[in-house]
Amino acid sequence: LMVRGGVVAMPNQDVKIAALVAGRVDRLSVAEGDWVKEGQTLADIDPRPFADQKRQAVAGVAQAKAALEAARLNLERSERLFQRGIAAGKEVEDARAQRAVADAGLEQATAALDTADRQLSRTHVTSPISGQVVKRLVNVGEQVDGTAAQPIVEVANLDHVEVAAGIPAEHLGRVKVGQHATVS
C-alpha cells in the first residue's frame, strides 16, 4: 500500500510567531532552515515610536512627582496655618484632596511608563521554543499589525516528528497500530 503524506512537527511543537506590537520590520535575523533557541531574537520592529512614547512617559512621571511634591508642601503649610488658627478647615481639606489627586496622578504616570517599557521591549520578537525556522512569512521593511493574524516566522521543534498521510477508506482495514512502514 503506497500513500502520500508529509513529515510534520508533533502537536504543540510548532508555533507561528507574530510581533506583539504594530510597526515596520527593521531586521530579520533568521532564514528558512535556521535553527533557533528558545528566547532568541528573530526579528526587530522599528523601536522609534515606542522610544518616543517612553520619553513622554518619563516626562509624565517627572511632572507627576513635581505635582505631588507641591501638593505635599501645600498640605503641610495649610495644616500649620490651621493649627495656628490662621487657615480654615476647608483649606486643609482642599489641600488633602489635592494631595490625593497628585498621588493618583503619579500612580497613573508610573503605569504609563511601565506600559511604554513593555511595548518597547516587545519590539524584539523572540522564539518561545527551540527548533527550526520552517517558514518566513514577512520581509524586512514590511509592516506588521502586531496581532497573531500576521505571523512573522514559523518555528517547529523537529526533535520528534510524525508522518501525516491520507489512507483511502477502502484500505483502512489493512493498516494496524504498530505496523512497520517504509518511508521514502
PDB file of N, CA and C in Angstrom, residues 59-129:
ATOM      1  N   ALA A  59       8.698  61.803  31.126  1.00  0.00           N
ATOM      2  CA  ALA A  59       8.373  63.208  31.419  1.00  0.00           C
ATOM      3  C   ALA A  59       7.102  63.296  32.256  1.00  0.00           C
ATOM      4  N   GLY A  60       6.130  62.436  31.963  1.00  0.00           N
ATOM      5  CA  GLY A  60       4.892  62.419  32.748  1.00  0.00           C
ATOM      6  C   GLY A  60       5.136  62.058  34.202  1.00  0.00           C
ATOM      7  N   VAL A  61       6.040  61.109  34.437  1.00  0.00           N
ATOM      8  CA  VAL A  61       6.376  60.728  35.818  1.00  0.00           C
ATOM      9  C   VAL A  61       7.053  61.898  36.528  1.00  0.00           C
ATOM     10  N   ALA A  62       7.974  62.567  35.842  1.00  0.00           N
ATOM     11  CA  ALA A  62       8.663  63.715  36.454  1.00  0.00           C
ATOM     12  C   ALA A  62       7.655  64.822  36.790  1.00  0.00           C
ATOM     13  N   GLN A  63       6.734  65.048  35.884  1.00  0.00           N
ATOM     14  CA  GLN A  63       5.707  66.070  36.119  1.00  0.00           C
ATOM     15  C   GLN A  63       4.803  65.676  37.295  1.00  0.00           C
ATOM     16  N   ALA A  64       4.438  64.425  37.370  1.00  0.00           N
ATOM     17  CA  ALA A  64       3.575  63.956  38.461  1.00  0.00           C
ATOM     18  C   ALA A  64       4.306  64.027  39.806  1.00  0.00           C
ATOM     19  N   LYS A  65       5.607  63.723  39.807  1.00  0.00           N
ATOM     20  CA  LYS A  65       6.381  63.829  41.053  1.00  0.00           C
ATOM     21  C   LYS A  65       6.451  65.276  41.519  1.00  0.00           C
ATOM     22  N   ALA A  66       6.632  66.201  40.582  1.00  0.00           N
ATOM     23  CA  ALA A  66       6.674  67.625  40.940  1.00  0.00           C
ATOM     24  C   ALA A  66       5.320  68.082  41.496  1.00  0.00           C
ATOM     25  N   ALA A  67       4.247  67.634  40.868  1.00  0.00           N
ATOM     26  CA  ALA A  67       2.901  67.990  41.348  1.00  0.00           C
ATOM     27  C   ALA A  67       2.648  67.411  42.734  1.00  0.00           C
ATOM     28  N   LEU A  68       3.123  66.198  42.972  1.00  0.00           N
ATOM     29  CA  LEU A  68       2.952  65.564  44.275  1.00  0.00           C
ATOM     30  C   LEU A  68       3.733  66.325  45.346  1.00  0.00           C
ATOM     31  N   GLU A  69       4.953  66.721  45.021  1.00  0.00           N
ATOM     32  CA  GLU A  69       5.759  67.474  45.992  1.00  0.00           C
ATOM     33  C   GLU A  69       5.096  68.817  46.306  1.00  0.00           C
ATOM     34  N   ALA A  70       4.573  69.488  45.292  1.00  0.00           N
ATOM     35  CA  ALA A  70       3.882  70.765  45.520  1.00  0.00           C
ATOM     36  C   ALA A  70       2.641  70.550  46.394  1.00  0.00           C
ATOM     37  N   ALA A  71       1.895  69.483  46.133  1.00  0.00           N
ATOM     38  CA  ALA A  71       0.697  69.191  46.931  1.00  0.00           C
ATOM     39  C   ALA A  71       1.073  68.851  48.366  1.00  0.00           C
ATOM     40  N   ARG A  72       2.177  68.124  48.561  1.00  0.00           N
ATOM     41  CA  ARG A  72       2.633  67.774  49.914  1.00  0.00           C
ATOM     42  C   ARG A  72       3.011  69.036  50.696  1.00  0.00           C
ATOM     43  N   LEU A  73       3.764  69.926  50.059  1.00  0.00           N
ATOM     44  CA  LEU A  73       4.177  71.170  50.727  1.00  0.00           C
ATOM     45  C   LEU A  73       2.960  72.053  51.040  1.00  0.00           C
ATOM     46  N   ASN A  74       2.008  72.108  50.110  1.00  0.00           N
ATOM     47  CA  ASN A  74       0.805  72.899  50.325  1.00  0.00           C
ATOM     48  C   ASN A  74       0.000  72.341  51.499  1.00  0.00           C
ATOM     49  N   LEU A  75      -0.089  71.011  51.602  1.00  0.00           N
ATOM     50  CA  LEU A  75      -0.820  70.392  52.705  1.00  0.00           C
ATOM     51  C   LEU A  75      -0.126  70.701  54.031  1.00  0.00           C
ATOM     52  N   GLU A  76       1.198  70.589  54.086  1.00  0.00           N
ATOM     53  CA  GLU A  76       1.935  70.890  55.330  1.00  0.00           C
ATOM     54  C   GLU A  76       1.716  72.349  55.742  1.00  0.00           C
ATOM     55  N   ARG A  77       1.793  73.249  54.758  1.00  0.00           N
ATOM     56  CA  ARG A  77       1.600  74.675  55.051  1.00  0.00           C
ATOM     57  C   ARG A  77       0.174  74.926  55.555  1.00  0.00           C
ATOM     58  N   SER A  78      -0.803  74.327  54.899  1.00  0.00           N
ATOM     59  CA  SER A  78      -2.206  74.513  55.311  1.00  0.00           C
ATOM     60  C   SER A  78      -2.445  73.966  56.712  1.00  0.00           C
ATOM     61  N   GLU A  79      -1.863  72.815  57.038  1.00  0.00           N
ATOM     62  CA  GLU A  79      -2.034  72.235  58.376  1.00  0.00           C
ATOM     63  C   GLU A  79      -1.395  73.124  59.443  1.00  0.00           C
ATOM     64  N   ARG A  80      -0.206  73.673  59.146  1.00  0.00           N
ATOM     65  CA  ARG A  80       0.449  74.577  60.112  1.00  0.00           C
ATOM     66  C   ARG A  80      -0.398  75.828  60.344  1.00  0.00           C
ATOM     67  N   LEU A  81      -0.885  76.403  59.256  1.00  0.00           N
ATOM     68  CA  LEU A  81      -1.704  77.613  59.380  1.00  0.00           C
ATOM     69  C   LEU A  81      -3.011  77.316  60.111  1.00  0.00           C
ATOM     70  N   PHE A  82      -3.586  76.135  59.873  1.00  0.00           N
ATOM     71  CA  PHE A  82      -4.824  75.759  60.556  1.00  0.00           C
ATOM     72  C   PHE A  82      -4.575  75.602  62.058  1.00  0.00           C
ATOM     73  N   GLN A  83      -3.440  74.982  62.418  1.00  0.00           N
ATOM     74  CA  GLN A  83      -3.119  74.799  63.843  1.00  0.00           C
ATOM     75  C   GLN A  83      -2.904  76.136  64.540  1.00  0.00           C
ATOM     76  N   ARG A  84      -2.429  77.119  63.799  1.00  0.00           N
ATOM     77  CA  ARG A  84      -2.222  78.441  64.385  1.00  0.00           C
ATOM     78  C   ARG A  84      -3.491  79.285  64.318  1.00  0.00           C
ATOM     79  N   GLY A  85      -4.537  78.741  63.722  1.00  0.00           N
ATOM     80  CA  GLY A  85      -5.810  79.457  63.660  1.00  0.00           C
ATOM     81  C   GLY A  85      -5.887  80.462  62.541  1.00  0.00           C
ATOM     82  N   ILE A  86      -4.954  80.408  61.610  1.00  0.00           N
ATOM     83  CA  ILE A  86      -4.930  81.384  60.519  1.00  0.00           C
ATOM     84  C   ILE A  86      -5.730  80.881  59.308  1.00  0.00           C
ATOM     85  N   ALA A  87      -5.710  79.559  59.057  1.00  0.00           N
ATOM     86  CA  ALA A  87      -6.397  78.990  57.891  1.00  0.00           C
ATOM     87  C   ALA A  87      -7.670  78.278  58.329  1.00  0.00           C
ATOM     88  N   ALA A  88      -8.599  78.186  57.410  1.00  0.00           N
ATOM     89  CA  ALA A  88      -9.863  77.496  57.679  1.00  0.00           C
ATOM     90  C   ALA A  88      -9.687  75.999  57.447  1.00  0.00           C
ATOM     91  N   GLY A  89     -10.554  75.199  58.070  1.00  0.00           N
ATOM     92  CA  GLY A  89     -10.524  73.753  57.909  1.00  0.00           C
ATOM     93  C   GLY A  89     -10.743  73.341  56.461  1.00  0.00           C
ATOM     94  N   LYS A  90     -11.515  74.147  55.737  1.00  0.00           N
ATOM     95  CA  LYS A  90     -11.776  73.854  54.317  1.00  0.00           C
ATOM     96  C   LYS A  90     -10.487  73.885  53.514  1.00  0.00           C
ATOM     97  N   GLU A  91      -9.576  74.778  53.840  1.00  0.00           N
ATOM     98  CA  GLU A  91      -8.298  74.860  53.116  1.00  0.00           C
ATOM     99  C   GLU A  91      -7.476  73.590  53.332  1.00  0.00           C
ATOM    100  N   VAL A  92      -7.515  73.046  54.541  1.00  0.00           N
ATOM    101  CA  VAL A  92      -6.793  71.794  54.824  1.00  0.00           C
ATOM    102  C   VAL A  92      -7.435  70.650  54.051  1.00  0.00           C
ATOM    103  N   GLU A  93      -8.763  70.622  54.029  1.00  0.00           N
ATOM    104  CA  GLU A  93      -9.464  69.576  53.275  1.00  0.00           C
ATOM    105  C   GLU A  93      -9.131  69.657  51.788  1.00  0.00           C
ATOM    106  N   ASP A  94      -9.108  70.876  51.263  1.00  0.00           N
ATOM    107  CA  ASP A  94      -8.764  71.062  49.843  1.00  0.00           C
ATOM    108  C   ASP A  94      -7.322  70.611  49.573  1.00  0.00           C
ATOM    109  N   ALA A  95      -6.431  70.921  50.473  1.00  0.00           N
ATOM    110  CA  ALA A  95      -5.031  70.522  50.304  1.00  0.00           C
ATOM    111  C   ALA A  95      -4.892  68.994  50.358  1.00  0.00           C
ATOM    112  N   ARG A  96      -5.669  68.355  51.231  1.00  0.00           N
ATOM    113  CA  ARG A  96      -5.648  66.882  51.287  1.00  0.00           C
ATOM    114  C   ARG A  96      -6.169  66.285  49.973  1.00  0.00           C
ATOM    115  N   ALA A  97      -7.210  66.883  49.442  1.00  0.00           N
ATOM    116  CA  ALA A  97      -7.770  66.413  48.166  1.00  0.00           C
ATOM    117  C   ALA A  97      -6.753  66.587  47.044  1.00  0.00           C
ATOM    118  N   GLN A  98      -6.057  67.731  47.046  1.00  0.00           N
ATOM    119  CA  GLN A  98      -5.023  67.952  46.030  1.00  0.00           C
ATOM    120  C   GLN A  98      -3.903  66.924  46.161  1.00  0.00           C
ATOM    121  N   ARG A  99      -3.560  66.588  47.389  1.00  0.00           N
ATOM    122  CA  ARG A  99      -2.517  65.579  47.625  1.00  0.00           C
ATOM    123  C   ARG A  99      -2.972  64.218  47.097  1.00  0.00           C
ATOM    124  N   ALA A 100      -4.239  63.857  47.333  1.00  0.00           N
ATOM    125  CA  ALA A 100      -4.773  62.584  46.837  1.00  0.00           C
ATOM    126  C   ALA A 100      -4.780  62.557  45.306  1.00  0.00           C
ATOM    127  N   VAL A 101      -5.148  63.667  44.696  1.00  0.00           N
ATOM    128  CA  VAL A 101      -5.143  63.749  43.233  1.00  0.00           C
ATOM    129  C   VAL A 101      -3.712  63.615  42.706  1.00  0.00           C
ATOM    130  N   ALA A 102      -2.773  64.240  43.374  1.00  0.00           N
ATOM    131  CA  ALA A 102      -1.370  64.154  42.962  1.00  0.00           C
ATOM    132  C   ALA A 102      -0.833  62.733  43.128  1.00  0.00           C
ATOM    133  N   ASP A 103      -1.206  62.051  44.216  1.00  0.00           N
ATOM    134  CA  ASP A 103      -0.820  60.637  44.405  1.00  0.00           C
ATOM    135  C   ASP A 103      -1.345  59.785  43.248  1.00  0.00           C
ATOM    136  N   ALA A 104      -2.614  59.989  42.912  1.00  0.00           N
ATOM    137  CA  ALA A 104      -3.219  59.225  41.819  1.00  0.00           C
ATOM    138  C   ALA A 104      -2.551  59.560  40.482  1.00  0.00           C
ATOM    139  N   GLY A 105      -2.198  60.809  40.295  1.00  0.00           N
ATOM    140  CA  GLY A 105      -1.518  61.221  39.066  1.00  0.00           C
ATOM    141  C   GLY A 105      -0.169  60.543  38.912  1.00  0.00           C
ATOM    142  N   LEU A 106       0.558  60.427  40.032  1.00  0.00           N
ATOM    143  CA  LEU A 106       1.850  59.744  39.977  1.00  0.00           C
ATOM    144  C   LEU A 106       1.655  58.259  39.678  1.00  0.00           C
ATOM    145  N   GLU A 107       0.651  57.652  40.272  1.00  0.00           N
ATOM    146  CA  GLU A 107       0.368  56.235  40.008  1.00  0.00           C
ATOM    147  C   GLU A 107       0.029  56.029  38.531  1.00  0.00           C
ATOM    148  N   GLN A 108      -0.778  56.928  37.990  1.00  0.00           N
ATOM    149  CA  GLN A 108      -1.166  56.838  36.580  1.00  0.00           C
ATOM    150  C   GLN A 108       0.052  57.027  35.670  1.00  0.00           C
ATOM    151  N   ALA A 109       0.906  57.981  35.975  1.00  0.00           N
ATOM    152  CA  ALA A 109       2.098  58.229  35.163  1.00  0.00           C
ATOM    153  C   ALA A 109       3.066  57.051  35.245  1.00  0.00           C
ATOM    154  N   THR A 110       3.186  56.442  36.413  1.00  0.00           N
ATOM    155  CA  THR A 110       4.058  55.278  36.577  1.00  0.00           C
ATOM    156  C   THR A 110       3.528  54.098  35.770  1.00  0.00           C
ATOM    157  N   ALA A 111       2.225  53.916  35.771  1.00  0.00           N
ATOM    158  CA  ALA A 111       1.617  52.835  34.973  1.00  0.00           C
ATOM    159  C   ALA A 111       1.857  53.078  33.484  1.00  0.00           C
ATOM    160  N   ALA A 112       1.764  54.328  33.047  1.00  0.00           N
ATOM    161  CA  ALA A 112       2.025  54.654  31.642  1.00  0.00           C
ATOM    162  C   ALA A 112       3.476  54.362  31.278  1.00  0.00           C
ATOM    163  N   LEU A 113       4.395  54.634  32.202  1.00  0.00           N
ATOM    164  CA  LEU A 113       5.808  54.335  31.959  1.00  0.00           C
ATOM    165  C   LEU A 113       6.034  52.829  31.883  1.00  0.00           C
ATOM    166  N   ASP A 114       5.400  52.079  32.765  1.00  0.00           N
ATOM    167  CA  ASP A 114       5.517  50.609  32.720  1.00  0.00           C
ATOM    168  C   ASP A 114       5.004  50.070  31.385  1.00  0.00           C
ATOM    169  N   THR A 115       3.884  50.608  30.922  1.00  0.00           N
ATOM    170  CA  THR A 115       3.319  50.184  29.640  1.00  0.00           C
ATOM    171  C   THR A 115       4.260  50.533  28.493  1.00  0.00           C
ATOM    172  N   ALA A 116       4.835  51.728  28.526  1.00  0.00           N
ATOM    173  CA  ALA A 116       5.771  52.144  27.475  1.00  0.00           C
ATOM    174  C   ALA A 116       7.008  51.252  27.471  1.00  0.00           C
ATOM    175  N   ASP A 117       7.521  50.916  28.650  1.00  0.00           N
ATOM    176  CA  ASP A 117       8.673  49.996  28.739  1.00  0.00           C
ATOM    177  C   ASP A 117       8.325  48.639  28.137  1.00  0.00           C
ATOM    178  N   ARG A 118       7.152  48.136  28.485  1.00  0.00           N
ATOM    179  CA  ARG A 118       6.720  46.820  27.990  1.00  0.00           C
ATOM    180  C   ARG A 118       6.592  46.843  26.465  1.00  0.00           C
ATOM    181  N   GLN A 119       5.980  47.889  25.933  1.00  0.00           N
ATOM    182  CA  GLN A 119       5.804  47.987  24.484  1.00  0.00           C
ATOM    183  C   GLN A 119       7.160  48.095  23.776  1.00  0.00           C
ATOM    184  N   LEU A 120       8.075  48.855  24.345  1.00  0.00           N
ATOM    185  CA  LEU A 120       9.405  48.986  23.744  1.00  0.00           C
ATOM    186  C   LEU A 120      10.124  47.633  23.727  1.00  0.00           C
ATOM    187  N   SER A 121       9.996  46.875  24.813  1.00  0.00           N
ATOM    188  CA  SER A 121      10.658  45.558  24.852  1.00  0.00           C
ATOM    189  C   SER A 121      10.032  44.592  23.850  1.00  0.00           C
ATOM    190  N   ARG A 122       8.769  44.809  23.511  1.00  0.00           N
ATOM    191  CA  ARG A 122       8.091  43.923  22.557  1.00  0.00           C
ATOM    192  C   ARG A 122       8.524  44.160  21.117  1.00  0.00           C
ATOM    193  N   THR A 123       9.363  45.157  20.871  1.00  0.00           N
ATOM    194  CA  THR A 123       9.869  45.362  19.514  1.00  0.00           C
ATOM    195  C   THR A 123      10.891  44.292  19.146  1.00  0.00           C
ATOM    196  N   HIS A 124      11.355  43.541  20.129  1.00  0.00           N
ATOM    197  CA  HIS A 124      12.250  42.399  19.883  1.00  0.00           C
ATOM    198  C   HIS A 124      11.377  41.149  19.874  1.00  0.00           C
ATOM    199  N   VAL A 125      11.241  40.522  18.721  1.00  0.00           N
ATOM    200  CA  VAL A 125      10.402  39.336  18.573  1.00  0.00           C
ATOM    201  C   VAL A 125      11.279  38.111  18.813  1.00  0.00           C
ATOM    202  N   THR A 126      10.926  37.325  19.845  1.00  0.00           N
ATOM    203  CA  THR A 126      11.738  36.171  20.229  1.00  0.00           C
ATOM    204  C   THR A 126      10.972  34.869  20.042  1.00  0.00           C
ATOM    205  N   SER A 127      11.723  33.785  19.970  1.00  0.00           N
ATOM    206  CA  SER A 127      11.121  32.468  19.797  1.00  0.00           C
ATOM    207  C   SER A 127      10.756  31.871  21.153  1.00  0.00           C
ATOM    208  N   PRO A 128       9.527  31.378  21.297  1.00  0.00           N
ATOM    209  CA  PRO A 128       9.136  30.757  22.562  1.00  0.00           C
ATOM    210  C   PRO A 128       9.615  29.303  22.689  1.00  0.00           C
ATOM    211  N   ILE A 129      10.116  28.738  21.576  1.00  0.00           N
ATOM    212  CA  ILE A 129      10.609  27.356  21.608  1.00  0.00           C
ATOM    213  C   ILE A 129      11.913  27.260  20.833  1.00  0.00           C
TER     214      ILE A 129
END
